[in-house]
Coordinates of C-alpha atoms in Angstrom, one line a residue:
X1 CA 90.2 -29.1 89.9
X2 CA 87.8 -28.0 92.6
X3 CA 87.2 -24.6 90.9
X4 CA 86.7 -26.2 87.5
X5 CA 84.1 -28.6 88.9
X6 CA 82.3 -25.8 90.5
X7 CA 82.3 -23.7 87.3
X8 CA 81.1 -26.7 85.3
X9 CA 78.2 -27.4 87.6
X10 CA 77.1 -23.7 87.5
X11 CA 77.3 -23.7 83.7
X12 CA 75.1 -26.8 83.6
X13 CA 72.7 -25.1 86.0
X14 CA 72.1 -22.3 83.5
X15 CA 70.9 -24.8 81.0
X16 CA 68.4 -26.5 83.3
X17 CA 64.7 -26.3 82.3
X18 CA 63.2 -28.4 85.1
X19 CA 63.6 -29.2 88.8
X20 CA 64.5 -32.8 88.0
X21 CA 67.7 -31.5 86.2
X22 CA 68.4 -29.2 89.1
X23 CA 68.2 -32.0 91.6
X24 CA 70.7 -34.1 89.6
X25 CA 73.2 -31.2 89.8
X26 CA 72.4 -30.7 93.5
X27 CA 73.2 -34.4 94.1
X28 CA 76.5 -34.0 92.3
X29 CA 77.4 -30.9 94.3
X30 CA 76.5 -32.6 97.5
X31 CA 78.5 -35.8 96.9
X32 CA 81.5 -33.8 95.7
X33 CA 81.2 -31.4 98.7
X34 CA 81.1 -28.5 96.3
X35 CA 77.8 -27.4 97.9
X36 CA 79.9 -26.1 100.8
X37 CA 81.2 -23.4 98.5
X38 CA 79.0 -20.3 99.3
X39 CA 79.2 -19.2 95.6
X40 CA 78.0 -22.5 94.3
X41 CA 75.3 -22.8 97.0
X42 CA 74.0 -19.3 96.3
X43 CA 73.7 -20.0 92.5
X44 CA 71.8 -23.2 93.2
X45 CA 69.5 -21.5 95.7
X46 CA 68.8 -18.6 93.4
X47 CA 67.7 -20.9 90.6
X48 CA 65.4 -22.9 92.9
X49 CA 63.9 -19.8 94.6
X50 CA 63.6 -17.2 91.8
X51 CA 63.5 -18.9 88.4
X52 CA 60.1 -19.7 86.7
X53 CA 60.9 -23.4 86.7
X54 CA 62.1 -23.4 90.3
X55 CA 60.5 -24.7 93.5
X56 CA 60.3 -22.4 96.4
X57 CA 59.7 -25.1 99.0
X58 CA 62.7 -27.1 97.7
X59 CA 64.7 -23.9 97.9
X60 CA 63.7 -23.3 101.5
X61 CA 64.6 -26.8 102.5
X62 CA 68.0 -26.4 100.8
X63 CA 68.5 -23.1 102.6
X64 CA 67.9 -24.7 106.0
X65 CA 70.5 -27.5 105.3
X66 CA 73.2 -25.2 104.1
X67 CA 76.4 -25.3 106.3
X68 CA 77.2 -21.7 105.5
X69 CA 74.8 -18.8 104.9
X70 CA 76.0 -15.5 103.6
X71 CA 74.0 -12.2 103.7
X72 CA 73.4 -12.7 100.0
X73 CA 71.9 -16.1 100.6
X74 CA 69.6 -14.7 103.3
X75 CA 68.5 -11.9 100.9
X76 CA 67.9 -14.5 98.2
X77 CA 65.3 -16.3 100.3
X78 CA 63.7 -13.1 101.6
X79 CA 63.4 -11.7 98.1
X80 CA 62.0 -15.1 96.9
X81 CA 59.2 -15.0 99.5
X82 CA 58.4 -11.4 98.7
X83 CA 58.4 -12.0 94.9
X84 CA 56.2 -15.1 95.3
X85 CA 53.6 -13.1 97.2
X86 CA 54.4 -14.6 100.6
X87 CA 55.3 -11.3 102.4
X88 CA 54.7 -12.7 105.9
X89 CA 57.2 -15.5 105.5
X90 CA 59.7 -12.9 104.1
X91 CA 59.4 -10.8 107.3
X92 CA 59.6 -13.9 109.6
X93 CA 62.7 -15.0 107.8
X94 CA 64.2 -11.5 108.4
X95 CA 63.6 -12.0 112.1
X96 CA 65.3 -15.4 111.9
X97 CA 68.2 -13.7 110.2
X98 CA 68.7 -11.3 113.1
X99 CA 68.4 -14.1 115.6
X100 CA 71.1 -16.0 113.7
X101 CA 73.4 -13.0 114.2
X102 CA 73.5 -11.9 110.6
X103 CA 73.2 -8.2 109.8
X104 CA 71.0 -6.9 107.0
X105 CA 72.2 -4.6 104.2
X106 CA 70.4 -2.1 102.0
X107 CA 69.2 -4.9 99.6
X108 CA 67.5 -6.7 102.5
X109 CA 65.4 -3.6 103.3
X110 CA 64.3 -3.2 99.7
X111 CA 62.7 -6.7 99.9
X112 CA 61.2 -6.0 103.3
X113 CA 59.6 -2.7 102.3
X114 CA 58.1 -4.5 99.2
X115 CA 56.6 -7.1 101.6
X116 CA 55.1 -4.4 103.8
X117 CA 53.6 -2.7 100.7
X118 CA 52.0 -6.0 99.7
X119 CA 50.5 -6.2 103.2
X120 CA 49.5 -2.5 103.2
X121 CA 51.2 -2.4 106.7
X122 CA 52.5 1.1 107.0
X123 CA 53.2 0.7 110.7
X124 CA 55.6 -2.1 110.2
X125 CA 57.0 -0.4 107.1
X126 CA 57.7 2.7 109.3
X127 CA 59.7 0.6 111.7
X128 CA 61.8 -0.6 108.8
X129 CA 62.1 3.0 107.6
X130 CA 63.5 3.9 111.0
X131 CA 66.1 1.1 110.8
X132 CA 67.0 2.3 107.2
X133 CA 67.6 5.9 108.4
X134 CA 69.6 4.6 111.4
X135 CA 71.9 2.6 109.1
X136 CA 72.2 5.4 106.6
X137 CA 70.7 3.6 103.6
X138 CA 67.6 5.9 103.0
X139 CA 68.8 7.4 99.8
X140 CA 70.0 4.3 97.9
X141 CA 67.8 4.2 94.8
X142 CA 66.2 0.8 95.4
X143 CA 65.6 1.6 99.1
X144 CA 64.0 4.9 98.3
X145 CA 61.8 3.3 95.6
X146 CA 60.7 0.8 98.2
X147 CA 59.8 3.5 100.7
X148 CA 57.9 5.6 98.1
X149 CA 56.1 2.4 97.0
X150 CA 55.3 1.5 100.6
X151 CA 53.7 4.8 101.6
X152 CA 52.0 5.3 98.2
X153 CA 50.4 1.8 98.4
X154 CA 49.3 2.4 101.9
X155 CA 47.6 5.7 101.1
X156 CA 50.2 7.8 103.0
X157 CA 50.8 10.0 99.9
X158 CA 52.0 13.0 101.9
X159 CA 55.0 10.9 103.2
X160 CA 55.6 9.4 99.7
X161 CA 55.6 12.8 98.2
X162 CA 58.0 14.2 100.9
X163 CA 60.5 11.4 100.1
X164 CA 60.0 11.9 96.4
X165 CA 60.5 15.7 96.5
X166 CA 63.5 15.4 98.7
X167 CA 65.3 12.9 96.5
X168 CA 67.8 13.7 93.9
X169 CA 68.1 10.2 92.5
X170 CA 64.6 9.7 91.2
X171 CA 64.3 7.1 88.4
X172 CA 61.5 5.8 86.4
X173 CA 60.6 3.3 89.2
X174 CA 60.3 6.2 91.7
X175 CA 58.0 8.2 89.5
X176 CA 55.8 5.2 88.7
X177 CA 55.5 4.2 92.3
X178 CA 54.2 7.7 93.2
X179 CA 51.9 7.8 90.1
X180 CA 50.4 4.4 91.1
X181 CA 49.8 5.7 94.6
X182 CA 47.7 8.6 93.3
X183 CA 45.9 6.3 90.9
X184 CA 45.0 4.0 93.8
X185 CA 43.3 6.8 95.7
X186 CA 41.5 8.1 92.6
X187 CA 43.5 11.3 92.2
X188 CA 44.0 11.0 88.5
X189 CA 44.7 14.7 87.8
X190 CA 47.9 14.7 89.9
X191 CA 48.8 11.3 88.6
X192 CA 48.6 12.6 85.0
X193 CA 50.5 15.7 85.9
X194 CA 53.3 13.6 87.2
X195 CA 53.1 11.3 84.2
X196 CA 53.5 14.3 81.9
X197 CA 56.6 15.5 83.9
X198 CA 58.4 12.1 83.8
X199 CA 61.8 12.5 82.1
X200 CA 61.5 8.9 80.9
X201 CA 58.7 6.4 81.0
X202 CA 58.4 2.6 81.0
X203 CA 55.6 0.3 80.2
X204 CA 54.6 0.1 83.8
X205 CA 54.0 3.9 84.1
X206 CA 52.0 3.9 80.8
X207 CA 49.9 1.0 82.2
X208 CA 49.3 2.7 85.5
X209 CA 47.8 5.7 83.7
X210 CA 45.7 3.6 81.3
X211 CA 44.3 1.7 84.4
X212 CA 43.6 5.0 86.1
X213 CA 41.5 6.4 83.2
X214 CA 39.5 3.1 83.1
X215 CA 38.8 3.2 86.8
X216 CA 37.2 6.7 86.6
X217 CA 35.3 6.0 83.4
X218 CA 37.4 8.0 80.9
X219 CA 37.5 5.1 78.5
X220 CA 38.3 7.0 75.3
X221 CA 41.3 8.7 77.1
X222 CA 42.5 5.2 78.2
X223 CA 42.4 4.0 74.6
X224 CA 44.1 7.1 73.3
X225 CA 46.9 6.6 75.9
X226 CA 47.1 2.9 74.9
X227 CA 47.8 3.8 71.3
X228 CA 50.2 6.6 72.2
X229 CA 52.2 4.1 74.2
X230 CA 52.7 2.0 71.1
X231 CA 53.5 5.0 69.0
X232 CA 56.2 5.9 71.6
X233 CA 57.8 2.5 71.0
X234 CA 56.6 0.6 74.0
X235 CA 55.2 -3.0 73.7
X236 CA 51.9 -3.3 75.6
X237 CA 52.1 -5.6 78.7
X238 CA 49.5 -7.6 80.4
X239 CA 48.1 -4.7 82.5
X240 CA 47.8 -2.3 79.6
X241 CA 46.1 -4.9 77.4
X242 CA 43.6 -5.6 80.2
X243 CA 42.9 -1.9 80.7
X244 CA 42.4 -1.3 77.0
X245 CA 40.0 -4.3 76.7
X246 CA 38.0 -2.9 79.6
X247 CA 37.8 0.4 77.9
X248 CA 36.7 -1.2 74.6
X249 CA 34.0 -3.2 76.5
X250 CA 32.6 0.0 78.1
X251 CA 32.6 1.9 74.8
X252 CA 31.4 -0.9 72.6
X253 CA 34.5 -0.5 70.5
X254 CA 34.4 -4.0 68.9
X255 CA 36.9 -3.3 66.1
X256 CA 39.5 -2.0 68.5
X257 CA 38.8 -4.9 70.8
X258 CA 39.3 -7.4 68.0
X259 CA 42.6 -5.7 67.0
X260 CA 43.8 -6.1 70.6
X261 CA 42.8 -9.7 70.7
X262 CA 44.7 -10.3 67.4
X263 CA 47.7 -8.6 68.9
X264 CA 47.5 -10.9 71.9
X265 CA 47.5 -13.9 69.6
X266 CA 50.3 -12.6 67.4
X267 CA 52.5 -11.8 70.3
X268 CA 51.7 -15.3 71.9
X269 CA 50.8 -13.6 75.2
X270 CA 49.5 -16.0 77.8
X271 CA 45.8 -15.7 78.2
X272 CA 45.5 -16.1 82.0
X273 CA 42.4 -15.7 84.1
X274 CA 42.4 -11.9 84.1
X275 CA 43.1 -11.5 80.4
X276 CA 40.6 -14.2 79.5
X277 CA 37.9 -12.7 81.6
X278 CA 38.5 -9.3 80.0
X279 CA 38.2 -10.7 76.5
X280 CA 35.0 -12.5 77.4
X281 CA 33.6 -9.3 78.9
X282 CA 34.6 -7.2 75.9
X283 CA 33.0 -9.5 73.3
X284 CA 29.9 -10.0 75.4
X285 CA 29.4 -6.2 75.9
X286 CA 30.1 -5.5 72.2
X287 CA 27.3 -7.9 71.1
X288 CA 29.4 -10.9 70.1
X289 CA 28.2 -13.4 72.6
X290 CA 29.2 -16.4 70.5
X291 CA 32.8 -15.2 70.2
X292 CA 32.7 -14.5 74.0
X293 CA 31.7 -18.2 74.5
X294 CA 34.4 -19.4 72.2
X295 CA 37.1 -17.4 74.1
X296 CA 35.7 -18.7 77.4
X297 CA 35.8 -22.4 76.3
X298 CA 39.4 -21.9 75.1
X299 CA 40.6 -20.6 78.5
X300 CA 42.7 -23.3 80.2
X301 CA 41.8 -22.1 83.7
X302 CA 38.4 -20.6 84.2
X303 CA 37.8 -18.6 87.4
X304 CA 34.7 -17.0 88.9
X305 CA 35.3 -13.7 87.0
X306 CA 35.3 -15.5 83.6
X307 CA 32.1 -17.4 84.5
X308 CA 30.5 -14.2 85.8
X309 CA 31.3 -12.2 82.7
X310 CA 29.8 -14.8 80.4
X311 CA 26.7 -15.3 82.7
X312 CA 26.1 -11.6 82.6
X313 CA 26.6 -11.5 78.8
X314 CA 24.2 -14.4 78.3
X315 CA 21.5 -12.7 80.4
X316 CA 21.9 -9.4 78.6
X317 CA 21.6 -11.1 75.2
X318 CA 18.3 -12.8 76.2
X319 CA 19.9 -16.2 76.7
X320 CA 18.8 -16.6 80.3
X321 CA 18.5 -20.4 80.2
X322 CA 22.1 -20.6 78.9
X323 CA 23.1 -18.2 81.7
X324 CA 21.5 -20.5 84.3
X325 CA 23.1 -23.6 82.7
X326 CA 26.5 -21.9 83.0
X327 CA 25.8 -21.0 86.6
X328 CA 25.2 -24.7 87.5
X329 CA 28.1 -25.8 85.4
X330 CA 30.2 -23.4 87.4
X331 CA 29.2 -25.1 90.6
X332 CA 29.8 -28.6 89.2
X333 CA 33.3 -27.6 88.2
X334 CA 34.0 -26.4 91.8
X335 CA 34.2 -22.7 91.1
X336 CA 32.8 -20.7 94.0
X337 CA 30.3 -18.0 93.0
X338 CA 30.7 -14.5 94.5
X339 CA 28.3 -11.7 95.2
X340 CA 28.4 -10.3 91.6
X341 CA 27.7 -13.8 90.2
X342 CA 24.4 -13.9 92.0
X343 CA 23.4 -10.4 90.8
X344 CA 23.9 -11.6 87.2
X345 CA 22.0 -14.9 87.8
X346 CA 19.1 -13.1 89.5
X347 CA 19.0 -10.7 86.6
X348 CA 18.8 -13.6 84.2
X349 CA 15.9 -15.0 86.1
X350 CA 14.2 -11.6 86.1
X351 CA 14.4 -11.1 82.3
X352 CA 12.4 -14.3 81.5
X353 CA 10.2 -14.4 84.6
X354 CA 11.7 -17.4 86.3
X355 CA 10.3 -16.4 89.7
X356 CA 10.5 -19.7 91.5
X357 CA 14.0 -20.4 90.2
X358 CA 15.1 -16.9 91.2
X359 CA 13.6 -17.2 94.7
X360 CA 15.3 -20.6 95.1
X361 CA 18.7 -19.1 94.0
X362 CA 18.2 -16.1 96.3
X363 CA 17.5 -18.3 99.3
X364 CA 20.5 -20.6 98.5
X365 CA 22.9 -17.6 98.9
X366 CA 23.1 -17.8 102.6
X367 CA 22.0 -21.4 103.1
X368 CA 24.4 -23.1 100.7
X369 CA 27.0 -20.5 99.7
X370 CA 27.5 -18.5 102.9
X371 CA 26.9 -15.2 101.1
X372 CA 24.6 -12.8 102.9
X373 CA 22.4 -11.0 100.4
X374 CA 23.2 -7.3 100.1
X375 CA 21.0 -4.4 99.0
X376 CA 21.9 -5.1 95.3
X377 CA 20.6 -8.6 95.6
X378 CA 17.3 -7.4 97.2
X379 CA 17.0 -5.0 94.3
X380 CA 17.3 -7.9 91.9
X381 CA 14.6 -9.8 93.9
X382 CA 12.3 -6.8 93.8
X383 CA 12.8 -6.5 90.1
X384 CA 12.1 -10.2 89.6
X385 CA 8.8 -10.0 91.5
X386 CA 7.8 -6.7 90.1
X387 CA 8.3 -7.7 86.4
X388 CA 6.2 -10.8 87.1
X389 CA 3.4 -8.6 88.4
X390 CA 3.8 -9.8 92.0
X391 CA 3.8 -6.2 93.4
X392 CA 2.5 -7.1 96.9
X393 CA 5.3 -9.7 97.3
X394 CA 7.8 -7.1 96.0
X395 CA 6.5 -4.5 98.4
X396 CA 6.8 -7.0 101.3
X397 CA 10.4 -7.7 100.4
X398 CA 11.2 -4.0 100.5
X399 CA 9.4 -3.6 103.8
X400 CA 11.1 -6.7 105.4
X401 CA 14.7 -6.4 104.0
X402 CA 17.3 -6.2 106.8
X403 CA 18.8 -2.9 105.5
X404 CA 17.4 0.4 104.3
X405 CA 16.4 0.2 100.6
X406 CA 18.4 2.3 98.2
X407 CA 17.4 4.1 95.1
X408 CA 17.8 1.0 92.9
X409 CA 15.4 -1.1 95.1
X410 CA 12.7 1.5 95.2
X411 CA 13.2 2.4 91.6
X412 CA 12.7 -1.3 90.6
X413 CA 9.4 -1.3 92.4
X414 CA 8.4 2.0 90.9
X415 CA 9.2 0.8 87.4
X416 CA 7.1 -2.3 88.1
X417 CA 4.2 0.0 89.1
X418 CA 4.6 1.8 85.8
X419 CA 4.5 -1.3 83.8
X420 CA 1.5 -2.8 85.5
X421 CA -0.4 0.5 86.0
X422 CA -0.4 0.6 89.8
X423 CA -0.4 4.4 90.0
X424 CA -1.2 4.7 93.7
X425 CA 1.6 2.4 94.8
X426 CA 3.9 4.2 92.3
X427 CA 3.1 7.5 94.0
X428 CA 3.9 6.0 97.3
X429 CA 7.3 4.8 96.0
X430 CA 8.1 8.2 94.7
X431 CA 7.3 9.8 98.1
X432 CA 9.6 7.2 99.8
X433 CA 12.4 7.9 97.3
X434 CA 12.2 11.6 97.8
X435 CA 12.1 11.2 101.6
X436 CA 15.3 9.2 101.4
X437 CA 17.1 11.8 99.3
X438 CA 17.2 9.7 96.2
X439 CA 15.4 12.4 94.3
X440 CA 16.6 12.7 90.7
X441 CA 15.1 13.3 87.3
X442 CA 14.6 9.7 86.4
X443 CA 12.2 9.1 89.3
X444 CA 9.9 12.0 88.3
X445 CA 10.1 11.0 84.6
X446 CA 8.9 7.5 85.6
X447 CA 6.0 8.9 87.6
X448 CA 5.1 11.3 84.8
X449 CA 5.0 8.4 82.3
X450 CA 2.9 6.4 84.7
X451 CA 0.3 9.1 85.0
X452 CA 0.4 9.5 81.2
X453 CA -0.3 5.8 80.7
X454 CA -3.3 6.2 83.1
X455 CA -4.4 9.4 81.1
X456 CA -4.0 11.5 84.3
X457 CA -2.8 14.6 82.4
X458 CA -3.3 17.0 85.3
X459 CA -1.0 14.8 87.4
X460 CA 1.5 14.7 84.6
X461 CA 1.5 18.5 84.5
X462 CA 2.1 18.7 88.3
X463 CA 5.0 16.3 88.1
X464 CA 6.6 18.4 85.3
X465 CA 6.0 21.6 87.1
X466 CA 7.6 20.1 90.2
X467 CA 10.7 19.2 88.2
X468 CA 10.9 22.8 87.0
X469 CA 10.5 24.1 90.6
X470 CA 13.4 21.8 91.7
X471 CA 15.5 22.7 88.7
X472 CA 15.5 19.0 87.7
X473 CA 16.3 18.3 84.1
X474 CA 16.1 15.0 82.3
X475 CA 19.6 13.7 81.5
X476 CA 19.8 13.5 77.7
X477 CA 20.0 10.0 76.2
X478 CA 23.0 9.0 74.3
X479 CA 24.1 6.3 71.9
X480 CA 27.5 5.0 70.8
X481 CA 28.4 3.8 67.4
X482 CA 31.7 2.7 66.0
X483 CA 32.7 3.7 62.4
X484 CA 36.1 2.7 61.0
X485 CA 37.5 1.9 64.4
X486 CA 36.4 5.3 65.9
X487 CA 33.6 5.5 68.5
X488 CA 31.1 8.3 68.1
X489 CA 28.7 9.4 70.8
X490 CA 25.3 10.7 69.9
X491 CA 23.7 12.9 72.5
X492 CA 20.1 14.1 72.4
X493 CA 19.9 17.9 72.3
X494 CA 23.3 18.6 70.7
X495 CA 23.0 20.6 67.5
X496 CA 26.2 19.6 65.8
X497 CA 24.5 19.0 62.4
X498 CA 27.6 19.3 60.2
X499 CA 29.5 16.7 62.1
X500 CA 26.4 14.4 62.2
X501 CA 26.1 14.7 58.4
X502 CA 29.7 13.5 58.0
X503 CA 29.1 10.6 60.2
X504 CA 25.8 9.6 58.4
X505 CA 27.5 9.9 55.0
X506 CA 30.2 7.6 56.3
X507 CA 27.5 5.1 57.2
X508 CA 26.1 5.2 53.7
X509 CA 23.2 7.6 54.4
X510 CA 22.6 10.3 51.8
X511 CA 22.0 14.0 52.5
X512 CA 18.3 13.6 52.0
X513 CA 18.1 11.0 54.8
X514 CA 20.2 13.2 57.0
X515 CA 17.9 16.2 56.5
X516 CA 14.8 14.1 57.2
X517 CA 16.2 12.9 60.4
X518 CA 16.5 16.4 61.7
X519 CA 13.3 17.7 60.4
X520 CA 11.2 14.9 61.9
X521 CA 13.0 14.4 65.2
X522 CA 15.4 17.2 65.7
X523 CA 15.9 16.5 69.4
X524 CA 16.8 12.9 69.2
X525 CA 19.0 12.4 66.2
X526 CA 22.0 14.5 67.3
X527 CA 25.6 14.0 68.1
X528 CA 28.0 15.1 70.7
X529 CA 31.7 14.3 70.7
X530 CA 34.0 11.9 69.0
X531 CA 36.1 9.3 70.8
X532 CA 39.1 7.9 69.1

């Protein structure tokens, strides 16, 4: 009878969809004394601690009141804290476990190593590694994976690689942990080499490589890998979708971004804060600011990243007043702005000449938002004043800012000098830029254009000669265009006429138009490479 009651309660537990149902079963188990059974107690605790509809605090209170705790029960609570991103509590519970005279097993250490990886605490992780070796559990697969993940996540890749190379039980988790480590430190070549050697892959390993390519700016490679993943039979997960959307945003690949959005809807994937912000950013950067706004409004939970992406998009599309309205709405809804938000808002003010509003927002950073302006914010302020023709005020900001100005700050003032014809101040800015080793082609081109606008042709010739003497060449301009879901890059100076003709014909241009383009402006209307 006792066994049947226990089995019945556990079978009911599997059908629970809310904590209210779980608490009813717990009350029954308590009244019938079935909760004293370690098996029944562990099942109830596991549901409360680890299921999506569970309650971790309730699980911990239940744990504290259990009359008997097995090692499995201790591990359940430690893993729950680790899984719910509370690594410190997981480690403290382990110490409590030792004080309670319970011995850990290999499963215990897998959860502890994961907690140390979350904290990026290699020193504490090394102490657990020592205990693992002492107890002889180093080469259990899940413990080895935990060690590789720990050292890789903490940047100790030489230790992670030593463990990886010495192991004979490497599985897909081990490979992916090491790949993710190399990705984190930016060593994408080694990560890709490991990825190509993997005997089998999972969606996490594919996602790690997609994210890696996005991080280093190889966006077309990221999209190619995203589609290869699907051809290989893997269903995209949240991380790979976000990575692909970020690649689309940077390439301006609207058709591909729309396809991914449609896939998200069809698969009923939850649009959380990260995915929502990526969709907003993609549509905004691809020119669909209205669609970006619609996606933003449909997000159930808007965070600072979603607001910032849309504010940036509004500013870049000439809707500065709407960007400012969004910034104030953000504050009214209790969302705290970050450093990037203020860069976007100051840029919005700069584009339409809202000098007083921009100055007020800049001053509010430290006074109201406890954010000390960095060099990027001073660059925005200089750009704001410079565009409005307040060059002396902009120069004063550069002179009095609490840190050394960088190339962007000085470049913003130099560009303002060009626009407003202040040649002498512009020359002073160039000298300052060169002195600070920010010397590059764009600086000299700006100065040359400034002299040309003032009809100082001798000075133009001197600047050009100086560029030749320093072996400085103007970086060729490029444009991106998407045709039938394929992104093409046009680079000034490339002579790929045949390929250009094919692209123009696909755009509806006839051969006569194509020929005219090259005859009249052979240096500008050219193409480079194709991105698919």
